[in-house]
mmCIF file of C-alpha atoms in Angstrom:
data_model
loop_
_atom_site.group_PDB
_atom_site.id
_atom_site.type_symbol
_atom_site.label_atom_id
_atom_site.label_comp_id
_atom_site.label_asym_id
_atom_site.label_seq_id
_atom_site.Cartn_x
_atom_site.Cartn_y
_atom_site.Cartn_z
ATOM 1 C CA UNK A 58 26.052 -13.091 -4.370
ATOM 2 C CA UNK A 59 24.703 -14.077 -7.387
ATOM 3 C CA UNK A 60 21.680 -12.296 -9.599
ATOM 4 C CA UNK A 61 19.586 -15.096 -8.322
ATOM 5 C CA UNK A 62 20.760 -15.877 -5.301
ATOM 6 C CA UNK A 63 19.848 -12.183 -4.364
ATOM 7 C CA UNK A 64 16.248 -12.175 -6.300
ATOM 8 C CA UNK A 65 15.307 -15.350 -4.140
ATOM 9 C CA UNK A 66 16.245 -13.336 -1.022
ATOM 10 C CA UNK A 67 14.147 -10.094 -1.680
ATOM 11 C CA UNK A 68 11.248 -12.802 -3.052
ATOM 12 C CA UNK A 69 11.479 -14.076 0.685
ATOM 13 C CA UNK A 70 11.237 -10.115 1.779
ATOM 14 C CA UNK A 71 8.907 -8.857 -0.791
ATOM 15 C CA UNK A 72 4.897 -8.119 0.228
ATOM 16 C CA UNK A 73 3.312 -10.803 -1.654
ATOM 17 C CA UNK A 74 1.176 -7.779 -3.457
ATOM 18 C CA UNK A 75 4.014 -6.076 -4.662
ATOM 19 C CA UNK A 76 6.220 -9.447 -5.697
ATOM 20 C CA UNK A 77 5.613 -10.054 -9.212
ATOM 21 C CA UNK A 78 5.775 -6.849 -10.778
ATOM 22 C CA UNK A 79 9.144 -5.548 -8.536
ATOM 23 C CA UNK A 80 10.867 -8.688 -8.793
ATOM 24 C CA UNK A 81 10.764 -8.537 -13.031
ATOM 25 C CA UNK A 82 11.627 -5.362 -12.920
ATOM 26 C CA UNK A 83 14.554 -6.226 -10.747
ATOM 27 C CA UNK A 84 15.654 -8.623 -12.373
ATOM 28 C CA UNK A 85 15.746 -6.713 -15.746
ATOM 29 C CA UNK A 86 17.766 -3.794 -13.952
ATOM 30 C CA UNK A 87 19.951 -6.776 -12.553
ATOM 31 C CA UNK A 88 21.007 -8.132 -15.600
ATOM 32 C CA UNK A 89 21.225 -5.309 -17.304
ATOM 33 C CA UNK A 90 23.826 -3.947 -15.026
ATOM 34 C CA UNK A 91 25.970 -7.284 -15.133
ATOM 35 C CA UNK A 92 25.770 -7.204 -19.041
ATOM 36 C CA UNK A 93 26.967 -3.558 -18.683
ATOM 37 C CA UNK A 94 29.752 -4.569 -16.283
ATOM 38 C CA UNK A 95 31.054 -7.175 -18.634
ATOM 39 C CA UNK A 96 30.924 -5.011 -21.710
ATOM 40 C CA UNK A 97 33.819 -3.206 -19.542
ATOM 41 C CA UNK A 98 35.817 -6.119 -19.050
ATOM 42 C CA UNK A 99 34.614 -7.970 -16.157
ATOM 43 C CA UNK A 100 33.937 -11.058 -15.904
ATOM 44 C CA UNK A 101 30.548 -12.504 -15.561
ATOM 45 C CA UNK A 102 30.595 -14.235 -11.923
ATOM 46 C CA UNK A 103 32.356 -10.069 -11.198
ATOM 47 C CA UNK A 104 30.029 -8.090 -12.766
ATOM 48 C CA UNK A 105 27.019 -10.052 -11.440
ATOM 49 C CA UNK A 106 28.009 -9.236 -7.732
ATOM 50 C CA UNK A 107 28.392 -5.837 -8.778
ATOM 51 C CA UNK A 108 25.680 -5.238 -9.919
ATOM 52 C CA UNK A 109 23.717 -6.892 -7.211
ATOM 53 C CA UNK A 110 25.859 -4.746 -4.959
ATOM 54 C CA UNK A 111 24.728 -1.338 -6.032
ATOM 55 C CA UNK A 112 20.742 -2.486 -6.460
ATOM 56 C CA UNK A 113 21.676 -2.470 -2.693
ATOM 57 C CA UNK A 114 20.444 -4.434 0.776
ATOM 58 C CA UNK A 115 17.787 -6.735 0.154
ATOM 59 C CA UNK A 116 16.303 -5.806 3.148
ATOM 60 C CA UNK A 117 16.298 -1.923 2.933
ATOM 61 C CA UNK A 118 14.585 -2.706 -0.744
ATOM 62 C CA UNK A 119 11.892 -4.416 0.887
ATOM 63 C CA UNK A 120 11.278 -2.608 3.949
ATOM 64 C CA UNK A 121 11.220 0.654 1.496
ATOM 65 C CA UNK A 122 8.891 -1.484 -0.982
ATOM 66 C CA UNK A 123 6.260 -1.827 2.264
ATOM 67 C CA UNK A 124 6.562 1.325 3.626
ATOM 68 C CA UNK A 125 5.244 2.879 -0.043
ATOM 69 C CA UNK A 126 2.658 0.415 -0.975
ATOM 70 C CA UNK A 127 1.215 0.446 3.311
ATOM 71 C CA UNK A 128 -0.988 3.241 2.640
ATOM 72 C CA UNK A 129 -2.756 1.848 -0.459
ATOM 73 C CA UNK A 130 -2.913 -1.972 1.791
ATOM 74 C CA UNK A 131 -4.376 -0.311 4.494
ATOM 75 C CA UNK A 132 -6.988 1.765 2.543
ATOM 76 C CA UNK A 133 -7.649 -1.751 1.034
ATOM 77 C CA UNK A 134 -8.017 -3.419 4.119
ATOM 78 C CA UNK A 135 -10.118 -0.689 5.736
ATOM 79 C CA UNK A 136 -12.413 -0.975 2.596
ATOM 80 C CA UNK A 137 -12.687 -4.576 3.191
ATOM 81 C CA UNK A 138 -13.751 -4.123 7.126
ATOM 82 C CA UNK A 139 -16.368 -1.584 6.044
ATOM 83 C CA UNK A 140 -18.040 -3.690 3.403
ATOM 84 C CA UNK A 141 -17.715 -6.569 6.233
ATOM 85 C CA UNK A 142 -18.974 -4.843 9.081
ATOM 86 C CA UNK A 143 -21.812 -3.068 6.696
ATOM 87 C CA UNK A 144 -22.986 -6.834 6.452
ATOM 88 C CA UNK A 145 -24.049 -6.731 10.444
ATOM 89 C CA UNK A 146 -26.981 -4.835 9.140
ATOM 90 C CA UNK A 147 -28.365 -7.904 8.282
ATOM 91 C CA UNK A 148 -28.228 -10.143 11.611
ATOM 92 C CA UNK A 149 -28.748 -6.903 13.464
ATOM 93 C CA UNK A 150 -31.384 -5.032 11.753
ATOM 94 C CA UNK A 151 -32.783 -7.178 8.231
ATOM 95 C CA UNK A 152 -33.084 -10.221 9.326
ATOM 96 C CA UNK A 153 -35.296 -9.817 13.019
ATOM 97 C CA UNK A 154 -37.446 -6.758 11.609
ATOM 98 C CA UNK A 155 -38.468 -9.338 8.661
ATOM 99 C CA UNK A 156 -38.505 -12.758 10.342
ATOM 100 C CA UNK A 157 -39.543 -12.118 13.966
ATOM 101 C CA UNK A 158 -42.955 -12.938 15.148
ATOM 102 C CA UNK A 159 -44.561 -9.890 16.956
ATOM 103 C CA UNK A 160 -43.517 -9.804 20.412
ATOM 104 C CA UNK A 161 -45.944 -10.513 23.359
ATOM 105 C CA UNK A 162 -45.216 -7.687 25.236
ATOM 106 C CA UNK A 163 -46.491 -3.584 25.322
ATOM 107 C CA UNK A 164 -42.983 -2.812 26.475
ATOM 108 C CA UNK A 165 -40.112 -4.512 25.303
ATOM 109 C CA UNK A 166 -37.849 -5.859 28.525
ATOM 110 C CA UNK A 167 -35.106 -3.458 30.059
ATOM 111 C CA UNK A 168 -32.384 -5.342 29.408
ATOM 112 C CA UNK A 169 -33.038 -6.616 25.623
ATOM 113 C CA UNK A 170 -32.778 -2.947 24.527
ATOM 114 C CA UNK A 171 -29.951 -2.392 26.491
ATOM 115 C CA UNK A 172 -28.167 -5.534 24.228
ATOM 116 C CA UNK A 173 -29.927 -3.455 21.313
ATOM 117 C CA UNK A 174 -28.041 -0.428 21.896
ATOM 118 C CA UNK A 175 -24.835 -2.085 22.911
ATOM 119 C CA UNK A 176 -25.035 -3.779 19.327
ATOM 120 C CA UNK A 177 -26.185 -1.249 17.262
ATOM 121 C CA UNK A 178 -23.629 1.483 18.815
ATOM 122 C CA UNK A 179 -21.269 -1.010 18.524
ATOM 123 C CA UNK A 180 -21.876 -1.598 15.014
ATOM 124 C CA UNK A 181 -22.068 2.428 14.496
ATOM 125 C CA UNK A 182 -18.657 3.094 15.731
ATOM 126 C CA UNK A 183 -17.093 0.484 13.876
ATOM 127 C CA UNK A 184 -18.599 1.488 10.592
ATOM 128 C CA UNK A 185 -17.342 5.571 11.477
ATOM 129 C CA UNK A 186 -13.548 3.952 12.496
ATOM 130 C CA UNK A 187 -13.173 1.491 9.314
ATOM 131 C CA UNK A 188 -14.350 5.100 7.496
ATOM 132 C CA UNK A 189 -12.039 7.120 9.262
ATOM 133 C CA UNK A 190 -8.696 4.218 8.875
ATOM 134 C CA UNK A 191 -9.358 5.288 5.146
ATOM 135 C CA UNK A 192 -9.083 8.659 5.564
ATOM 136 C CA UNK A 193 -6.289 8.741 8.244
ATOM 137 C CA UNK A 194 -2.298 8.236 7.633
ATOM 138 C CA UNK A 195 -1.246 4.616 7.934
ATOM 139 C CA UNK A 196 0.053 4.723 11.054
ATOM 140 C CA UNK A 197 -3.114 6.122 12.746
ATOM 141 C CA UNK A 198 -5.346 3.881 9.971
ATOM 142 C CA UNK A 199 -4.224 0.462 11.712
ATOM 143 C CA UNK A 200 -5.085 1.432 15.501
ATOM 144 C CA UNK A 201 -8.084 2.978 14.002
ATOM 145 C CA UNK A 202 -9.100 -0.276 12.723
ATOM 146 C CA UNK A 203 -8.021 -2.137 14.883
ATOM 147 C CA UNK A 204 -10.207 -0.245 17.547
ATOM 148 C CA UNK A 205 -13.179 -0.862 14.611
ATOM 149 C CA UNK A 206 -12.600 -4.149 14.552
ATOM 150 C CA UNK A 207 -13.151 -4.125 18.435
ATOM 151 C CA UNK A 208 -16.455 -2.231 18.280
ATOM 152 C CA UNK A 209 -17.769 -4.706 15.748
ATOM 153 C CA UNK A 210 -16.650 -7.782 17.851
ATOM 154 C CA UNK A 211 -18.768 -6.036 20.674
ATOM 155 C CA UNK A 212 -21.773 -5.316 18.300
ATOM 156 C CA UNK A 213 -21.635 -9.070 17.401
ATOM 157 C CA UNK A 214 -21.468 -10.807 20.403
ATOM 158 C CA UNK A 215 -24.441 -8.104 21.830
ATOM 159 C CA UNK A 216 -26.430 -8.808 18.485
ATOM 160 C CA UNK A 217 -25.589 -12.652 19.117
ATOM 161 C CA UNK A 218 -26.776 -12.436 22.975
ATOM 162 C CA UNK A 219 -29.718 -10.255 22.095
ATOM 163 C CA UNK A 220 -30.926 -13.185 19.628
ATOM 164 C CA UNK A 221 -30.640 -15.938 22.045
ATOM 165 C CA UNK A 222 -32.525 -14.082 24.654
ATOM 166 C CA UNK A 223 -35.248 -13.023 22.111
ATOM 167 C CA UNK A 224 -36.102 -16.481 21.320
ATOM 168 C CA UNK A 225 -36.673 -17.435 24.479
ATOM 169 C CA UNK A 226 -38.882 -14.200 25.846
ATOM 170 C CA UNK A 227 -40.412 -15.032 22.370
ATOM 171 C CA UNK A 228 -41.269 -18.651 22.354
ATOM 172 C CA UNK A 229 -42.606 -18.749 18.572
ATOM 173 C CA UNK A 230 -39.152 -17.008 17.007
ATOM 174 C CA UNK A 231 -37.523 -19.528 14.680
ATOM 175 C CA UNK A 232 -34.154 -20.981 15.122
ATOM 176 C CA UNK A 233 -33.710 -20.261 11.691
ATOM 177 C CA UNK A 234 -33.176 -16.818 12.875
ATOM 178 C CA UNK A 235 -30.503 -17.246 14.960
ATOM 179 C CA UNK A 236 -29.120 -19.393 12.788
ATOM 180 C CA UNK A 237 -28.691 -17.141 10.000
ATOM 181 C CA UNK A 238 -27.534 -14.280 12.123
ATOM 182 C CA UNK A 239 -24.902 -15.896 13.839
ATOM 183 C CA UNK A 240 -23.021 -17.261 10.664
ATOM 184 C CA UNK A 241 -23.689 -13.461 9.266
ATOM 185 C CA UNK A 242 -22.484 -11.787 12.503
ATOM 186 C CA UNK A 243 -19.361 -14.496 12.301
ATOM 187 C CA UNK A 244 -18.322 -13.180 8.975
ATOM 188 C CA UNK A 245 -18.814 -9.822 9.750
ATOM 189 C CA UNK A 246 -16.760 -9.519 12.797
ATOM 190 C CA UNK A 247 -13.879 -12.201 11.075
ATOM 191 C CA UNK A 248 -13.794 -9.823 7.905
ATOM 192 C CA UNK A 249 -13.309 -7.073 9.995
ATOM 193 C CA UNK A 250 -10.647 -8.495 12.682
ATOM 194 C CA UNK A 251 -8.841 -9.837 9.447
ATOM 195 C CA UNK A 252 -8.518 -6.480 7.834
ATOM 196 C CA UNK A 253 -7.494 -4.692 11.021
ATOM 197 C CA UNK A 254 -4.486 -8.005 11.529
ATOM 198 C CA UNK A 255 -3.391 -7.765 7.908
ATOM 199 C CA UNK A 256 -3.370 -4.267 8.068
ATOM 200 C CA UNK A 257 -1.208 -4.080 11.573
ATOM 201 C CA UNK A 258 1.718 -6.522 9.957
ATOM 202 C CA UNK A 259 1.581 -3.757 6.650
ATOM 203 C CA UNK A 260 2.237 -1.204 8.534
ATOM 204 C CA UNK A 261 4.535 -2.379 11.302
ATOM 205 C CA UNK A 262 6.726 -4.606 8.768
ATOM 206 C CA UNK B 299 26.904 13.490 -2.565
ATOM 207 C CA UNK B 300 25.384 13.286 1.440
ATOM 208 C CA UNK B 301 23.128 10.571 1.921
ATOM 209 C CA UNK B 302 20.421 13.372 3.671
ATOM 210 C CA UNK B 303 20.238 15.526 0.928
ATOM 211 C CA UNK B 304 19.976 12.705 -1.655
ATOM 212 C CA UNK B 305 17.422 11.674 -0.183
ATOM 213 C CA UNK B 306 15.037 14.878 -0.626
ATOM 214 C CA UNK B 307 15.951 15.282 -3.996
ATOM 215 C CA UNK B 308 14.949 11.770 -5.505
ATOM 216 C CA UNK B 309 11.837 12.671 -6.415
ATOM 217 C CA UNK B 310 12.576 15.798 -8.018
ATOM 218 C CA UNK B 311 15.610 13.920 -9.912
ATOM 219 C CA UNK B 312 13.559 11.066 -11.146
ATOM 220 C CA UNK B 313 10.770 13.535 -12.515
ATOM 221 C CA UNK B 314 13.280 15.475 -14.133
ATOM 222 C CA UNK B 315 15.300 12.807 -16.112
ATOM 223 C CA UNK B 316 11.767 11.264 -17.461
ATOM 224 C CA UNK B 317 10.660 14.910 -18.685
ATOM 225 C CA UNK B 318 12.342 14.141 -22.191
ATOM 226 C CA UNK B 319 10.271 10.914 -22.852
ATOM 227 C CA UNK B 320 9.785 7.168 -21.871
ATOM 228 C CA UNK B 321 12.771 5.098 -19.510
ATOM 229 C CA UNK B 322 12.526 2.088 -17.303
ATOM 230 C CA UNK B 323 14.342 1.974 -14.146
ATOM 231 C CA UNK B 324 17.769 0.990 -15.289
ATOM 232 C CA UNK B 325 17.606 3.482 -17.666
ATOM 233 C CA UNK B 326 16.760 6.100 -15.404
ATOM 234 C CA UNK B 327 19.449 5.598 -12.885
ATOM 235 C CA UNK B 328 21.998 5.758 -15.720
ATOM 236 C CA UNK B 329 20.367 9.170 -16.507
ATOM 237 C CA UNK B 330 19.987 10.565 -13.279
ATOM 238 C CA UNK B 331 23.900 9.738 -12.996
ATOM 239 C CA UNK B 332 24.886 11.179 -16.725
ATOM 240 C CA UNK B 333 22.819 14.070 -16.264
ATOM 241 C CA UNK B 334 24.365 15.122 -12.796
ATOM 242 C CA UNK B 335 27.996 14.153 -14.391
ATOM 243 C CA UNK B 336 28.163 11.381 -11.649
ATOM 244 C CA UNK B 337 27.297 13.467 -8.623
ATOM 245 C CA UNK B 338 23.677 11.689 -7.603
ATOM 246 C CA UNK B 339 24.775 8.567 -7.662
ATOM 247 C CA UNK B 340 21.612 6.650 -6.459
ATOM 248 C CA UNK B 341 21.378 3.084 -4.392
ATOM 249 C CA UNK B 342 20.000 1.654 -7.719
ATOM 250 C CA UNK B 343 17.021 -0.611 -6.054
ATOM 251 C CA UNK B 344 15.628 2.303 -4.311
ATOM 252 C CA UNK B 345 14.602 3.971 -7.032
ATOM 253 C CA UNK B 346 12.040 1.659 -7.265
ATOM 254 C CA UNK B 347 9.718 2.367 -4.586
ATOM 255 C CA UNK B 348 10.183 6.570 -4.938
ATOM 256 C CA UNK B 349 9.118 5.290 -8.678
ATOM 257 C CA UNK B 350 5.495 3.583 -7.199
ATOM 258 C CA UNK B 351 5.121 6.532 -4.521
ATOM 259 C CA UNK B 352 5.357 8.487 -7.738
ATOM 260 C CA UNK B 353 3.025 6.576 -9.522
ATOM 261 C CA UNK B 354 0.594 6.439 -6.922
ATOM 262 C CA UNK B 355 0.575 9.975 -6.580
ATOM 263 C CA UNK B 356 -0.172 10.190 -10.015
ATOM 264 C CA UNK B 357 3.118 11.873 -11.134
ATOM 265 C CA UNK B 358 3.987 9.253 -13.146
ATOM 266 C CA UNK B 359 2.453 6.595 -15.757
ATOM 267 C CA UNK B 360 4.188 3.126 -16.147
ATOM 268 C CA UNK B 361 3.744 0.422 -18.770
ATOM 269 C CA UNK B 362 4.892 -3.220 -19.686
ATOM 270 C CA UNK B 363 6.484 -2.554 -22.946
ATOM 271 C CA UNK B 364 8.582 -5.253 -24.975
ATOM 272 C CA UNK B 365 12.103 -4.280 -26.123
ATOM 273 C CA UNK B 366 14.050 -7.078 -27.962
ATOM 274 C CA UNK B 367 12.030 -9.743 -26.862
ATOM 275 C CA UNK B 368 12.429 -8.653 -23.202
ATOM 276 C CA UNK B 369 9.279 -6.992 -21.121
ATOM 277 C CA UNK B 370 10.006 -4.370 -19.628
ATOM 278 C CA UNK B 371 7.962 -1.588 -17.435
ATOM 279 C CA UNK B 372 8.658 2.088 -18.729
ATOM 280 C CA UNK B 373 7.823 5.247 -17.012
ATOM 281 C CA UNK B 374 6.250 8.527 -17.928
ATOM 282 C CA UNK B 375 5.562 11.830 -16.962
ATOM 283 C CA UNK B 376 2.103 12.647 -16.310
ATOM 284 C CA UNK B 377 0.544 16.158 -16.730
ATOM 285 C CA UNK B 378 0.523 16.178 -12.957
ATOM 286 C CA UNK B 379 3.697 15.272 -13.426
ATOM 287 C CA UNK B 380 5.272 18.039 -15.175
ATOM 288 C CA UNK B 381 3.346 20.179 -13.193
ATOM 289 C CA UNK B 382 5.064 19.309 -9.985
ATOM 290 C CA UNK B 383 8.072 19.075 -11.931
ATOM 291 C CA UNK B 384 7.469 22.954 -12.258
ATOM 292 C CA UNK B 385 6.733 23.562 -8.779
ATOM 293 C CA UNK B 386 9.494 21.542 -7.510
ATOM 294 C CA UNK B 387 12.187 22.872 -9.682
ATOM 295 C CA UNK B 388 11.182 26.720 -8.826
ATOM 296 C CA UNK B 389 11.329 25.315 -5.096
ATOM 297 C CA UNK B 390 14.608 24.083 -5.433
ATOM 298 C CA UNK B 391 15.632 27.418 -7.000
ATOM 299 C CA UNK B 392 14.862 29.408 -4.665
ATOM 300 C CA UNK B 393 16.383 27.243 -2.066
ATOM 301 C CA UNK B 394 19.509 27.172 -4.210
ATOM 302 C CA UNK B 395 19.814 30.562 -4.542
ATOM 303 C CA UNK B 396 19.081 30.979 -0.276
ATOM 304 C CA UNK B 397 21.943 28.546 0.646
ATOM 305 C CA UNK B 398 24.124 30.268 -2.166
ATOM 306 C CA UNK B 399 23.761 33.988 -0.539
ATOM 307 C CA UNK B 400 23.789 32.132 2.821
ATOM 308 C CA UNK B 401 27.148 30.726 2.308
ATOM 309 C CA UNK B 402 28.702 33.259 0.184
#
């Protein structure tokens, strides 16, 4: 195989994150070792499958290359999901304590704080699983937020349901508020699912 | 030399050949080869990744340098580094010395 023959493969292998950086420095090891090689007498197209021989299996380079950088991808990702699902504070809590009319009632209805707590528990166990996928080994970090990612999908849809059905007990609440919190809640739960997928195919590549 | 017990020692090999200065990875699989008179002789492109677990860990400092109009990235030891270096080496002492009564 030739030097770039075999750089093209592990290109095709590589995480995109770590490409750039391992595939120079590859390269330079490659042709170093071929220039070595013919400097004892053999021939170019000879010493470039040697040395592309001993670098080794494009494949065991690149599932070693994942299997160091996973932790650092899935801290990233768990990061990521926090800072996402942190942004539910605003369809769930910011935006109806500063943009809902009072309500008409003494005592709120059964069944809207029951949505309440569904979405704000939801939203709390999400927030302590994307903490605890950064604490946690890889392995245990992707279920963790994957399970996170779950919780917030919950707390959105609940924090989604619990704005329709305010606006109508409330006649006077704006649309405007449940148009702004379901694009937020949206986002929040997408960021979230995303970092728990990208996560999953770090750490099971 | 075995596969398995290669693959313990990479770490402690890789610190020890960069404890005399600056290398980049070709450089320091030629060393790790000279300085065990050919008995670690490494799959060359895993070095690599025991080189960014390394870094990560903070063991090890790495820089794009430019040598003869060619970039390069070049390792160091860190003071963590050397310190594990330390700890590692008495380690592997005493576990020398344990096999060597063991199978005496």
């Amino acid at each position: 195989m030739t030097i770039d023959a075999y750089l093209a493969e592990l290109r095709r292998l590589l995480p995109a994150t770590r490409r750039g950086r391992f595939l120079r420095e590859a390269e330079d090891h490659l042709r170093d070792a071929a220039q070595a090689f013919v400097t004892d007498g053999l021939d170019p197209e000879a010493a470039a499958a040697r040395a592309v021989g001993d670098f080794g299996s494009a494949g065991e380079i690149a599932l070693r290359i994942r299997r160091e950088t996973a932790p650092v991808a899935v801290r990233r990702a768990a990061g990521v999901a926090l800072l996402g699902l942190g942004l539910l504070f605003l369809p769930l809590y910011a935006v109806p304590e500063n943009l809902l009319p009072p309500a008409p009632w003494d005592e709120r209805p059964g069944y809207l704080g029951v949505l309440l707590g569904v979405a704000l528990s939801g939203w709390l166990a999400a927030l302590a699983l994307a903490a605890l996928a950064m604490l946690v080994r890889p392995r245990l970090a992707a279920p963790a937020l994957v399970a996170s990612a779950m919780a917030g999908c919950v707390s959105g849809l609940a924090g989604l349901v619990t704005a329709v059905a305010w606006h109508l007990e409330v006649p006077a609440t704006p649309w405007s508020v449940v148009a702004i919190g379901t694009p937020l809640s949206v986002a929040a739960v997408g960021t979230a699912v995303g970092s728990a997928v990208w996560a999953r195919t770090r750490v099971s590549a | 030399m075995q596969s398995e017990v290669l693959k313990g020692s990479v770490d402690v090999l890789l610190l020890s050949v960069l404890r005399t200065g600056e290398a980049h990875g070709y450089r320091i699989v030629e060393l790790v080869r000279e300085q065990s008179e050919g008995a670690f002789d490494l799959a060359e492109g895993t070095v690599y990744p025991a080189l960014y677990r390394l870094e990560r860990a903070g063991e090890l400092a790495s820089r794009w340098e430019t040598v003869g109009g060619r970039r390069r990235r070049v390792y160091r030891l860190t003071r963590r580094g050397r310190r594990e270096l330390v700890r590692r080496r008495r380690e592997w002492e005493a576990y020398s010395r344990a096999m060597g009564a063991a199978l005496a």
